[in-house]
Amino acid sequence: MDKQVIYYGIFLSDAEAAKLKQIMWPYIKPKEGWREYIHHMTISFGEPTDDVIKQYIADNMGKRITLQVIGYGQDNRAAAIQVSGSVSNNRIHHITMYVAPDAKPVDSNRIAHWNMMPSEIGPITVTGTVGAVYKD
């Protein structure tokens, strides 16, 4: 019997997450009590229904993908970076950085205001591996 997928994503190594945290520190700082994630960019929550996303997962499972950081956003529940370089069924492709004590990473989907990265810092990239998280 096949395992049931919770979500597909591009998963960062600890080293890539640490690099991203350091680079983004001037722009995104967690508030007191916030939890750190910096774990993945969601491609699809659950099994995808979109044929483009299905094909992307099939073609790239286990492969390393480079994402470009293009912006950042924060509200009273979550902080995230906006990325490009992959498909996603999220309206804003992002990696959740931090969430408030009473929040969940999904709350970063509700960030209303996103800032573009300043051009003077140059391109920022982060690399991760396409994979899936399964129900136990």
PDB file of N, CA, C and O in Angstrom, residues 9-79:
ATOM      1  N   GLY A   9       7.672  19.147  -1.387  1.00  0.00           N
ATOM      2  CA  GLY A   9       8.366  20.409  -1.238  1.00  0.00           C
ATOM      3  C   GLY A   9       9.789  20.340  -1.731  1.00  0.00           C
ATOM      4  O   GLY A   9      10.277  19.295  -2.172  1.00  0.00           O
ATOM      5  N   ILE A  10      10.451  21.478  -1.636  1.00  0.00           N
ATOM      6  CA  ILE A  10      11.891  21.566  -1.873  1.00  0.00           C
ATOM      7  C   ILE A  10      12.498  21.784  -0.484  1.00  0.00           C
ATOM      8  O   ILE A  10      12.266  22.823   0.149  1.00  0.00           O
ATOM      9  N   PHE A  11      13.219  20.774  -0.005  1.00  0.00           N
ATOM     10  CA  PHE A  11      13.695  20.729   1.370  1.00  0.00           C
ATOM     11  C   PHE A  11      15.136  21.222   1.463  1.00  0.00           C
ATOM     12  O   PHE A  11      15.999  20.778   0.708  1.00  0.00           O
ATOM     13  N   LEU A  12      15.366  22.130   2.407  1.00  0.00           N
ATOM     14  CA  LEU A  12      16.687  22.720   2.598  1.00  0.00           C
ATOM     15  C   LEU A  12      17.521  21.883   3.560  1.00  0.00           C
ATOM     16  O   LEU A  12      16.991  21.320   4.518  1.00  0.00           O
ATOM     17  N   SER A  13      18.808  21.837   3.330  1.00  0.00           N
ATOM     18  CA  SER A  13      19.726  21.238   4.301  1.00  0.00           C
ATOM     19  C   SER A  13      19.875  22.212   5.471  1.00  0.00           C
ATOM     20  O   SER A  13      19.525  23.393   5.363  1.00  0.00           O
ATOM     21  N   ASP A  14      20.415  21.728   6.577  1.00  0.00           N
ATOM     22  CA  ASP A  14      20.679  22.607   7.721  1.00  0.00           C
ATOM     23  C   ASP A  14      21.626  23.732   7.333  1.00  0.00           C
ATOM     24  O   ASP A  14      21.465  24.878   7.778  1.00  0.00           O
ATOM     25  N   ALA A  15      22.619  23.421   6.504  1.00  0.00           N
ATOM     26  CA  ALA A  15      23.587  24.433   6.081  1.00  0.00           C
ATOM     27  C   ALA A  15      22.918  25.522   5.241  1.00  0.00           C
ATOM     28  O   ALA A  15      23.198  26.716   5.409  1.00  0.00           O
ATOM     29  N   GLU A  16      22.034  25.135   4.337  1.00  0.00           N
ATOM     30  CA  GLU A  16      21.325  26.120   3.504  1.00  0.00           C
ATOM     31  C   GLU A  16      20.394  26.967   4.362  1.00  0.00           C
ATOM     32  O   GLU A  16      20.276  28.177   4.156  1.00  0.00           O
ATOM     33  N   ALA A  17      19.725  26.340   5.327  1.00  0.00           N
ATOM     34  CA  ALA A  17      18.837  27.084   6.230  1.00  0.00           C
ATOM     35  C   ALA A  17      19.637  28.108   7.043  1.00  0.00           C
ATOM     36  O   ALA A  17      19.208  29.253   7.207  1.00  0.00           O
ATOM     37  N   ALA A  18      20.809  27.705   7.536  1.00  0.00           N
ATOM     38  CA  ALA A  18      21.659  28.614   8.314  1.00  0.00           C
ATOM     39  C   ALA A  18      22.131  29.780   7.452  1.00  0.00           C
ATOM     40  O   ALA A  18      22.168  30.936   7.905  1.00  0.00           O
ATOM     41  N   LYS A  19      22.492  29.495   6.200  1.00  0.00           N
ATOM     42  CA  LYS A  19      22.923  30.539   5.267  1.00  0.00           C
ATOM     43  C   LYS A  19      21.796  31.544   5.046  1.00  0.00           C
ATOM     44  O   LYS A  19      22.004  32.754   5.115  1.00  0.00           O
ATOM     45  N   LEU A  20      20.596  31.025   4.832  1.00  0.00           N
ATOM     46  CA  LEU A  20      19.440  31.874   4.591  1.00  0.00           C
ATOM     47  C   LEU A  20      19.131  32.735   5.820  1.00  0.00           C
ATOM     48  O   LEU A  20      18.869  33.936   5.697  1.00  0.00           O
ATOM     49  N   LYS A  21      19.200  32.141   6.986  1.00  0.00           N
ATOM     50  CA  LYS A  21      18.950  32.882   8.230  1.00  0.00           C
ATOM     51  C   LYS A  21      19.936  34.036   8.370  1.00  0.00           C
ATOM     52  O   LYS A  21      19.556  35.162   8.701  1.00  0.00           O
ATOM     53  N   GLN A  22      21.205  33.780   8.097  1.00  0.00           N
ATOM     54  CA  GLN A  22      22.235  34.811   8.224  1.00  0.00           C
ATOM     55  C   GLN A  22      22.027  35.936   7.207  1.00  0.00           C
ATOM     56  O   GLN A  22      22.087  37.115   7.550  1.00  0.00           O
ATOM     57  N   ILE A  23      21.768  35.578   5.966  1.00  0.00           N
ATOM     58  CA  ILE A  23      21.583  36.578   4.912  1.00  0.00           C
ATOM     59  C   ILE A  23      20.349  37.438   5.179  1.00  0.00           C
ATOM     60  O   ILE A  23      20.354  38.641   4.968  1.00  0.00           O
ATOM     61  N   MET A  24      19.283  36.803   5.677  1.00  0.00           N
ATOM     62  CA  MET A  24      18.009  37.502   5.852  1.00  0.00           C
ATOM     63  C   MET A  24      17.905  38.259   7.169  1.00  0.00           C
ATOM     64  O   MET A  24      16.941  38.997   7.378  1.00  0.00           O
ATOM     65  N   TRP A  25      18.885  38.079   8.077  1.00  0.00           N
ATOM     66  CA  TRP A  25      18.794  38.693   9.407  1.00  0.00           C
ATOM     67  C   TRP A  25      18.505  40.201   9.370  1.00  0.00           C
ATOM     68  O   TRP A  25      17.705  40.684  10.172  1.00  0.00           O
ATOM     69  N   PRO A  26      19.093  40.978   8.464  1.00  0.00           N
ATOM     70  CA  PRO A  26      18.762  42.415   8.454  1.00  0.00           C
ATOM     71  C   PRO A  26      17.301  42.703   8.077  1.00  0.00           C
ATOM     72  O   PRO A  26      16.805  43.789   8.356  1.00  0.00           O
ATOM     73  N   TYR A  27      16.630  41.739   7.450  1.00  0.00           N
ATOM     74  CA  TYR A  27      15.291  41.974   6.924  1.00  0.00           C
ATOM     75  C   TYR A  27      14.192  41.271   7.726  1.00  0.00           C
ATOM     76  O   TYR A  27      13.076  41.778   7.814  1.00  0.00           O
ATOM     77  N   ILE A  28      14.499  40.092   8.243  1.00  0.00           N
ATOM     78  CA  ILE A  28      13.518  39.318   9.008  1.00  0.00           C
ATOM     79  C   ILE A  28      14.159  38.868  10.308  1.00  0.00           C
ATOM     80  O   ILE A  28      15.119  38.100  10.298  1.00  0.00           O
ATOM     81  N   LYS A  29      13.603  39.349  11.406  1.00  0.00           N
ATOM     82  CA  LYS A  29      14.065  38.939  12.728  1.00  0.00           C
ATOM     83  C   LYS A  29      12.866  38.408  13.501  1.00  0.00           C
ATOM     84  O   LYS A  29      11.811  39.060  13.525  1.00  0.00           O
ATOM     85  N   PRO A  30      13.008  37.240  14.123  1.00  0.00           N
ATOM     86  CA  PRO A  30      11.862  36.704  14.862  1.00  0.00           C
ATOM     87  C   PRO A  30      11.561  37.548  16.090  1.00  0.00           C
ATOM     88  O   PRO A  30      12.463  38.095  16.726  1.00  0.00           O
ATOM     89  N   LYS A  31      10.289  37.649  16.398  1.00  0.00           N
ATOM     90  CA  LYS A  31       9.894  38.311  17.634  1.00  0.00           C
ATOM     91  C   LYS A  31      10.099  37.334  18.785  1.00  0.00           C
ATOM     92  O   LYS A  31      10.246  36.125  18.574  1.00  0.00           O
ATOM     93  N   GLU A  32      10.111  37.836  19.985  1.00  0.00           N
ATOM     94  CA  GLU A  32      10.330  36.980  21.154  1.00  0.00           C
ATOM     95  C   GLU A  32       9.286  35.866  21.204  1.00  0.00           C
ATOM     96  O   GLU A  32       8.091  36.102  21.024  1.00  0.00           O
ATOM     97  N   GLY A  33       9.764  34.639  21.391  1.00  0.00           N
ATOM     98  CA  GLY A  33       8.878  33.486  21.497  1.00  0.00           C
ATOM     99  C   GLY A  33       8.517  32.831  20.165  1.00  0.00           C
ATOM    100  O   GLY A  33       7.881  31.778  20.149  1.00  0.00           O
ATOM    101  N   TRP A  34       8.910  33.442  19.053  1.00  0.00           N
ATOM    102  CA  TRP A  34       8.583  32.853  17.753  1.00  0.00           C
ATOM    103  C   TRP A  34       9.440  31.615  17.513  1.00  0.00           C
ATOM    104  O   TRP A  34      10.584  31.536  17.946  1.00  0.00           O
ATOM    105  N   ARG A  35       8.872  30.641  16.795  1.00  0.00           N
ATOM    106  CA  ARG A  35       9.569  29.391  16.466  1.00  0.00           C
ATOM    107  C   ARG A  35      10.171  29.486  15.065  1.00  0.00           C
ATOM    108  O   ARG A  35       9.574  30.026  14.146  1.00  0.00           O
ATOM    109  N   GLU A  36      11.366  28.909  14.926  1.00  0.00           N
ATOM    110  CA  GLU A  36      12.076  28.914  13.645  1.00  0.00           C
ATOM    111  C   GLU A  36      11.692  27.685  12.834  1.00  0.00           C
ATOM    112  O   GLU A  36      11.589  26.588  13.376  1.00  0.00           O
ATOM    113  N   TYR A  37      11.495  27.879  11.527  1.00  0.00           N
ATOM    114  CA  TYR A  37      11.241  26.761  10.616  1.00  0.00           C
ATOM    115  C   TYR A  37      12.355  26.652   9.580  1.00  0.00           C
ATOM    116  O   TYR A  37      13.175  25.778   9.643  1.00  0.00           O
ATOM    117  N   ILE A  38      12.375  27.524   8.599  1.00  0.00           N
ATOM    118  CA  ILE A  38      13.401  27.551   7.542  1.00  0.00           C
ATOM    119  C   ILE A  38      13.687  26.122   7.052  1.00  0.00           C
ATOM    120  O   ILE A  38      14.805  25.635   7.070  1.00  0.00           O
ATOM    121  N   HIS A  39      12.660  25.448   6.594  1.00  0.00           N
ATOM    122  CA  HIS A  39      12.712  24.013   6.318  1.00  0.00           C
ATOM    123  C   HIS A  39      12.498  23.661   4.854  1.00  0.00           C
ATOM    124  O   HIS A  39      13.204  22.837   4.295  1.00  0.00           O
ATOM    125  N   HIS A  40      11.491  24.273   4.227  1.00  0.00           N
ATOM    126  CA  HIS A  40      11.128  23.878   2.856  1.00  0.00           C
ATOM    127  C   HIS A  40      10.272  24.945   2.181  1.00  0.00           C
ATOM    128  O   HIS A  40       9.723  25.815   2.836  1.00  0.00           O
ATOM    129  N   MET A  41      10.155  24.808   0.863  1.00  0.00           N
ATOM    130  CA  MET A  41       9.161  25.524   0.080  1.00  0.00           C
ATOM    131  C   MET A  41       8.141  24.489  -0.372  1.00  0.00           C
ATOM    132  O   MET A  41       8.514  23.483  -0.976  1.00  0.00           O
ATOM    133  N   THR A  42       6.877  24.701  -0.059  1.00  0.00           N
ATOM    134  CA  THR A  42       5.841  23.749  -0.439  1.00  0.00           C
ATOM    135  C   THR A  42       5.581  23.816  -1.941  1.00  0.00           C
ATOM    136  O   THR A  42       5.360  24.888  -2.500  1.00  0.00           O
ATOM    137  N   ILE A  43       5.612  22.644  -2.564  1.00  0.00           N
ATOM    138  CA  ILE A  43       5.202  22.537  -3.966  1.00  0.00           C
ATOM    139  C   ILE A  43       3.704  22.254  -4.023  1.00  0.00           C
ATOM    140  O   ILE A  43       2.968  22.894  -4.758  1.00  0.00           O
ATOM    141  N   SER A  44       3.253  21.277  -3.229  1.00  0.00           N
ATOM    142  CA  SER A  44       1.836  20.916  -3.211  1.00  0.00           C
ATOM    143  C   SER A  44       1.473  20.338  -1.857  1.00  0.00           C
ATOM    144  O   SER A  44       2.156  19.436  -1.367  1.00  0.00           O
ATOM    145  N   PHE A  45       0.422  20.852  -1.253  1.00  0.00           N
ATOM    146  CA  PHE A  45      -0.104  20.266  -0.029  1.00  0.00           C
ATOM    147  C   PHE A  45      -1.046  19.140  -0.462  1.00  0.00           C
ATOM    148  O   PHE A  45      -2.021  19.364  -1.161  1.00  0.00           O
ATOM    149  N   GLY A  46      -0.710  17.916  -0.076  1.00  0.00           N
ATOM    150  CA  GLY A  46      -1.460  16.761  -0.557  1.00  0.00           C
ATOM    151  C   GLY A  46      -1.071  16.420  -1.983  1.00  0.00           C
ATOM    152  O   GLY A  46      -0.139  16.994  -2.550  1.00  0.00           O
ATOM    153  N   GLU A  47      -1.786  15.463  -2.550  1.00  0.00           N
ATOM    154  CA  GLU A  47      -1.515  15.075  -3.941  1.00  0.00           C
ATOM    155  C   GLU A  47      -1.938  16.214  -4.871  1.00  0.00           C
ATOM    156  O   GLU A  47      -3.038  16.741  -4.740  1.00  0.00           O
ATOM    157  N   PRO A  48      -1.075  16.596  -5.804  1.00  0.00           N
ATOM    158  CA  PRO A  48      -1.431  17.698  -6.701  1.00  0.00           C
ATOM    159  C   PRO A  48      -2.528  17.295  -7.679  1.00  0.00           C
ATOM    160  O   PRO A  48      -2.628  16.132  -8.078  1.00  0.00           O
ATOM    161  N   THR A  49      -3.341  18.267  -8.043  1.00  0.00           N
ATOM    162  CA  THR A  49      -4.367  18.042  -9.062  1.00  0.00           C
ATOM    163  C   THR A  49      -3.973  18.692 -10.385  1.00  0.00           C
ATOM    164  O   THR A  49      -4.479  18.316 -11.430  1.00  0.00           O
ATOM    165  N   ASP A  50      -3.056  19.642 -10.313  1.00  0.00           N
ATOM    166  CA  ASP A  50      -2.583  20.354 -11.501  1.00  0.00           C
ATOM    167  C   ASP A  50      -1.571  19.487 -12.248  1.00  0.00           C
ATOM    168  O   ASP A  50      -0.603  19.000 -11.654  1.00  0.00           O
ATOM    169  N   ASP A  51      -1.768  19.294 -13.549  1.00  0.00           N
ATOM    170  CA  ASP A  51      -0.880  18.439 -14.345  1.00  0.00           C
ATOM    171  C   ASP A  51       0.552  18.955 -14.404  1.00  0.00           C
ATOM    172  O   ASP A  51       1.497  18.168 -14.431  1.00  0.00           O
ATOM    173  N   VAL A  52       0.743  20.277 -14.425  1.00  0.00           N
ATOM    174  CA  VAL A  52       2.090  20.848 -14.468  1.00  0.00           C
ATOM    175  C   VAL A  52       2.841  20.499 -13.181  1.00  0.00           C
ATOM    176  O   VAL A  52       4.010  20.098 -13.216  1.00  0.00           O
ATOM    177  N   ILE A  53       2.171  20.622 -12.056  1.00  0.00           N
ATOM    178  CA  ILE A  53       2.806  20.309 -10.771  1.00  0.00           C
ATOM    179  C   ILE A  53       3.078  18.811 -10.664  1.00  0.00           C
ATOM    180  O   ILE A  53       4.156  18.399 -10.217  1.00  0.00           O
ATOM    181  N   LYS A  54       2.141  17.980 -11.109  1.00  0.00           N
ATOM    182  CA  LYS A  54       2.358  16.523 -11.110  1.00  0.00           C
ATOM    183  C   LYS A  54       3.604  16.162 -11.911  1.00  0.00           C
ATOM    184  O   LYS A  54       4.438  15.371 -11.475  1.00  0.00           O
ATOM    185  N   GLN A  55       3.738  16.745 -13.090  1.00  0.00           N
ATOM    186  CA  GLN A  55       4.879  16.448 -13.951  1.00  0.00           C
ATOM    187  C   GLN A  55       6.177  16.966 -13.348  1.00  0.00           C
ATOM    188  O   GLN A  55       7.213  16.298 -13.412  1.00  0.00           O
ATOM    189  N   TYR A  56       6.137  18.161 -12.755  1.00  0.00           N
ATOM    190  CA  TYR A  56       7.322  18.730 -12.121  1.00  0.00           C
ATOM    191  C   TYR A  56       7.829  17.798 -11.019  1.00  0.00           C
ATOM    192  O   TYR A  56       9.032  17.522 -10.930  1.00  0.00           O
ATOM    193  N   ILE A  57       6.929  17.297 -10.184  1.00  0.00           N
ATOM    194  CA  ILE A  57       7.309  16.381  -9.105  1.00  0.00           C
ATOM    195  C   ILE A  57       7.885  15.093  -9.690  1.00  0.00           C
ATOM    196  O   ILE A  57       8.941  14.620  -9.254  1.00  0.00           O
ATOM    197  N   ALA A  58       7.220  14.535 -10.684  1.00  0.00           N
ATOM    198  CA  ALA A  58       7.698  13.293 -11.305  1.00  0.00           C
ATOM    199  C   ALA A  58       9.092  13.470 -11.914  1.00  0.00           C
ATOM    200  O   ALA A  58       9.952  12.598 -11.781  1.00  0.00           O
ATOM    201  N   ASP A  59       9.325  14.599 -12.554  1.00  0.00           N
ATOM    202  CA  ASP A  59      10.606  14.847 -13.224  1.00  0.00           C
ATOM    203  C   ASP A  59      11.737  15.209 -12.254  1.00  0.00           C
ATOM    204  O   ASP A  59      12.910  15.044 -12.595  1.00  0.00           O
ATOM    205  N   ASN A  60      11.391  15.739 -11.075  1.00  0.00           N
ATOM    206  CA  ASN A  60      12.418  16.308 -10.200  1.00  0.00           C
ATOM    207  C   ASN A  60      12.560  15.645  -8.831  1.00  0.00           C
ATOM    208  O   ASN A  60      13.413  16.074  -8.046  1.00  0.00           O
ATOM    209  N   MET A  61      11.775  14.616  -8.531  1.00  0.00           N
ATOM    210  CA  MET A  61      11.861  13.979  -7.215  1.00  0.00           C
ATOM    211  C   MET A  61      13.301  13.546  -6.936  1.00  0.00           C
ATOM    212  O   MET A  61      13.938  12.885  -7.750  1.00  0.00           O
ATOM    213  N   GLY A  62      13.828  13.999  -5.795  1.00  0.00           N
ATOM    214  CA  GLY A  62      15.198  13.662  -5.399  1.00  0.00           C
ATOM    215  C   GLY A  62      16.268  14.559  -5.989  1.00  0.00           C
ATOM    216  O   GLY A  62      17.435  14.453  -5.621  1.00  0.00           O
ATOM    217  N   LYS A  63      15.888  15.452  -6.891  1.00  0.00           N
ATOM    218  CA  LYS A  63      16.870  16.348  -7.521  1.00  0.00           C
ATOM    219  C   LYS A  63      17.028  17.635  -6.722  1.00  0.00           C
ATOM    220  O   LYS A  63      16.107  18.086  -6.053  1.00  0.00           O
ATOM    221  N   ARG A  64      18.216  18.230  -6.844  1.00  0.00           N
ATOM    222  CA  ARG A  64      18.495  19.512  -6.195  1.00  0.00           C
ATOM    223  C   ARG A  64      18.006  20.637  -7.100  1.00  0.00           C
ATOM    224  O   ARG A  64      18.237  20.630  -8.303  1.00  0.00           O
ATOM    225  N   ILE A  65      17.325  21.603  -6.481  1.00  0.00           N
ATOM    226  CA  ILE A  65      16.743  22.734  -7.185  1.00  0.00           C
ATOM    227  C   ILE A  65      17.253  24.015  -6.529  1.00  0.00           C
ATOM    228  O   ILE A  65      17.272  24.131  -5.308  1.00  0.00           O
ATOM    229  N   THR A  66      17.646  24.983  -7.341  1.00  0.00           N
ATOM    230  CA  THR A  66      18.092  26.271  -6.826  1.00  0.00           C
ATOM    231  C   THR A  66      16.952  27.280  -6.947  1.00  0.00           C
ATOM    232  O   THR A  66      16.372  27.447  -8.022  1.00  0.00           O
ATOM    233  N   LEU A  67      16.651  27.909  -5.825  1.00  0.00           N
ATOM    234  CA  LEU A  67      15.612  28.936  -5.757  1.00  0.00           C
ATOM    235  C   LEU A  67      16.270  30.294  -5.580  1.00  0.00           C
ATOM    236  O   LEU A  67      17.308  30.405  -4.917  1.00  0.00           O
ATOM    237  N   GLN A  68      15.667  31.321  -6.148  1.00  0.00           N
ATOM    238  CA  GLN A  68      16.168  32.682  -5.956  1.00  0.00           C
ATOM    239  C   GLN A  68      15.261  33.401  -4.965  1.00  0.00           C
ATOM    240  O   GLN A  68      14.033  33.368  -5.090  1.00  0.00           O
ATOM    241  N   VAL A  69      15.872  34.032  -3.979  1.00  0.00           N
ATOM    242  CA  VAL A  69      15.131  34.843  -3.016  1.00  0.00           C
ATOM    243  C   VAL A  69      14.805  36.167  -3.684  1.00  0.00           C
ATOM    244  O   VAL A  69      15.700  36.877  -4.142  1.00  0.00           O
ATOM    245  N   ILE A  70      13.496  36.486  -3.762  1.00  0.00           N
ATOM    246  CA  ILE A  70      13.092  37.718  -4.444  1.00  0.00           C
ATOM    247  C   ILE A  70      12.385  38.705  -3.521  1.00  0.00           C
ATOM    248  O   ILE A  70      12.161  39.846  -3.903  1.00  0.00           O
ATOM    249  N   GLY A  71      12.018  38.257  -2.316  1.00  0.00           N
ATOM    250  CA  GLY A  71      11.325  39.169  -1.418  1.00  0.00           C
ATOM    251  C   GLY A  71      11.165  38.571  -0.031  1.00  0.00           C
ATOM    252  O   GLY A  71      11.615  37.449   0.239  1.00  0.00           O
ATOM    253  N   TYR A  72      10.516  39.329   0.837  1.00  0.00           N
ATOM    254  CA  TYR A  72      10.269  38.872   2.202  1.00  0.00           C
ATOM    255  C   TYR A  72       9.010  39.546   2.735  1.00  0.00           C
ATOM    256  O   TYR A  72       8.629  40.628   2.286  1.00  0.00           O
ATOM    257  N   GLY A  73       8.371  38.878   3.675  1.00  0.00           N
ATOM    258  CA  GLY A  73       7.161  39.431   4.277  1.00  0.00           C
ATOM    259  C   GLY A  73       7.028  38.979   5.716  1.00  0.00           C
ATOM    260  O   GLY A  73       7.534  37.923   6.102  1.00  0.00           O
ATOM    261  N   GLN A  74       6.333  39.796   6.502  1.00  0.00           N
ATOM    262  CA  GLN A  74       6.123  39.460   7.901  1.00  0.00           C
ATOM    263  C   GLN A  74       4.849  40.138   8.376  1.00  0.00           C
ATOM    264  O   GLN A  74       4.557  41.269   7.993  1.00  0.00           O
ATOM    265  N   ASP A  75       4.075  39.424   9.191  1.00  0.00           N
ATOM    266  CA  ASP A  75       2.927  40.028   9.846  1.00  0.00           C
ATOM    267  C   ASP A  75       2.967  39.610  11.312  1.00  0.00           C
ATOM    268  O   ASP A  75       4.016  39.214  11.810  1.00  0.00           O
ATOM    269  N   ASN A  76       1.840  39.667  12.010  1.00  0.00           N
ATOM    270  CA  ASN A  76       1.851  39.353  13.439  1.00  0.00           C
ATOM    271  C   ASN A  76       1.822  37.858  13.728  1.00  0.00           C
ATOM    272  O   ASN A  76       1.845  37.455  14.892  1.00  0.00           O
ATOM    273  N   ARG A  77       1.796  37.004  12.675  1.00  0.00           N
ATOM    274  CA  ARG A  77       1.733  35.559  12.886  1.00  0.00           C
ATOM    275  C   ARG A  77       2.880  34.787  12.242  1.00  0.00           C
ATOM    276  O   ARG A  77       3.205  33.695  12.669  1.00  0.00           O
ATOM    277  N   ALA A  78       3.479  35.351  11.191  1.00  0.00           N
ATOM    278  CA  ALA A  78       4.510  34.600  10.462  1.00  0.00           C
ATOM    279  C   ALA A  78       5.451  35.535   9.721  1.00  0.00           C
ATOM    280  O   ALA A  78       5.106  36.683   9.416  1.00  0.00           O
ATOM    281  N   ALA A  79       6.637  34.999   9.429  1.00  0.00           N
ATOM    282  CA  ALA A  79       7.630  35.701   8.600  1.00  0.00           C
ATOM    283  C   ALA A  79       8.146  34.692   7.581  1.00  0.00           C
ATOM    284  O   ALA A  79       8.381  33.531   7.905  1.00  0.00           O
TER     285      ALA A  79
END
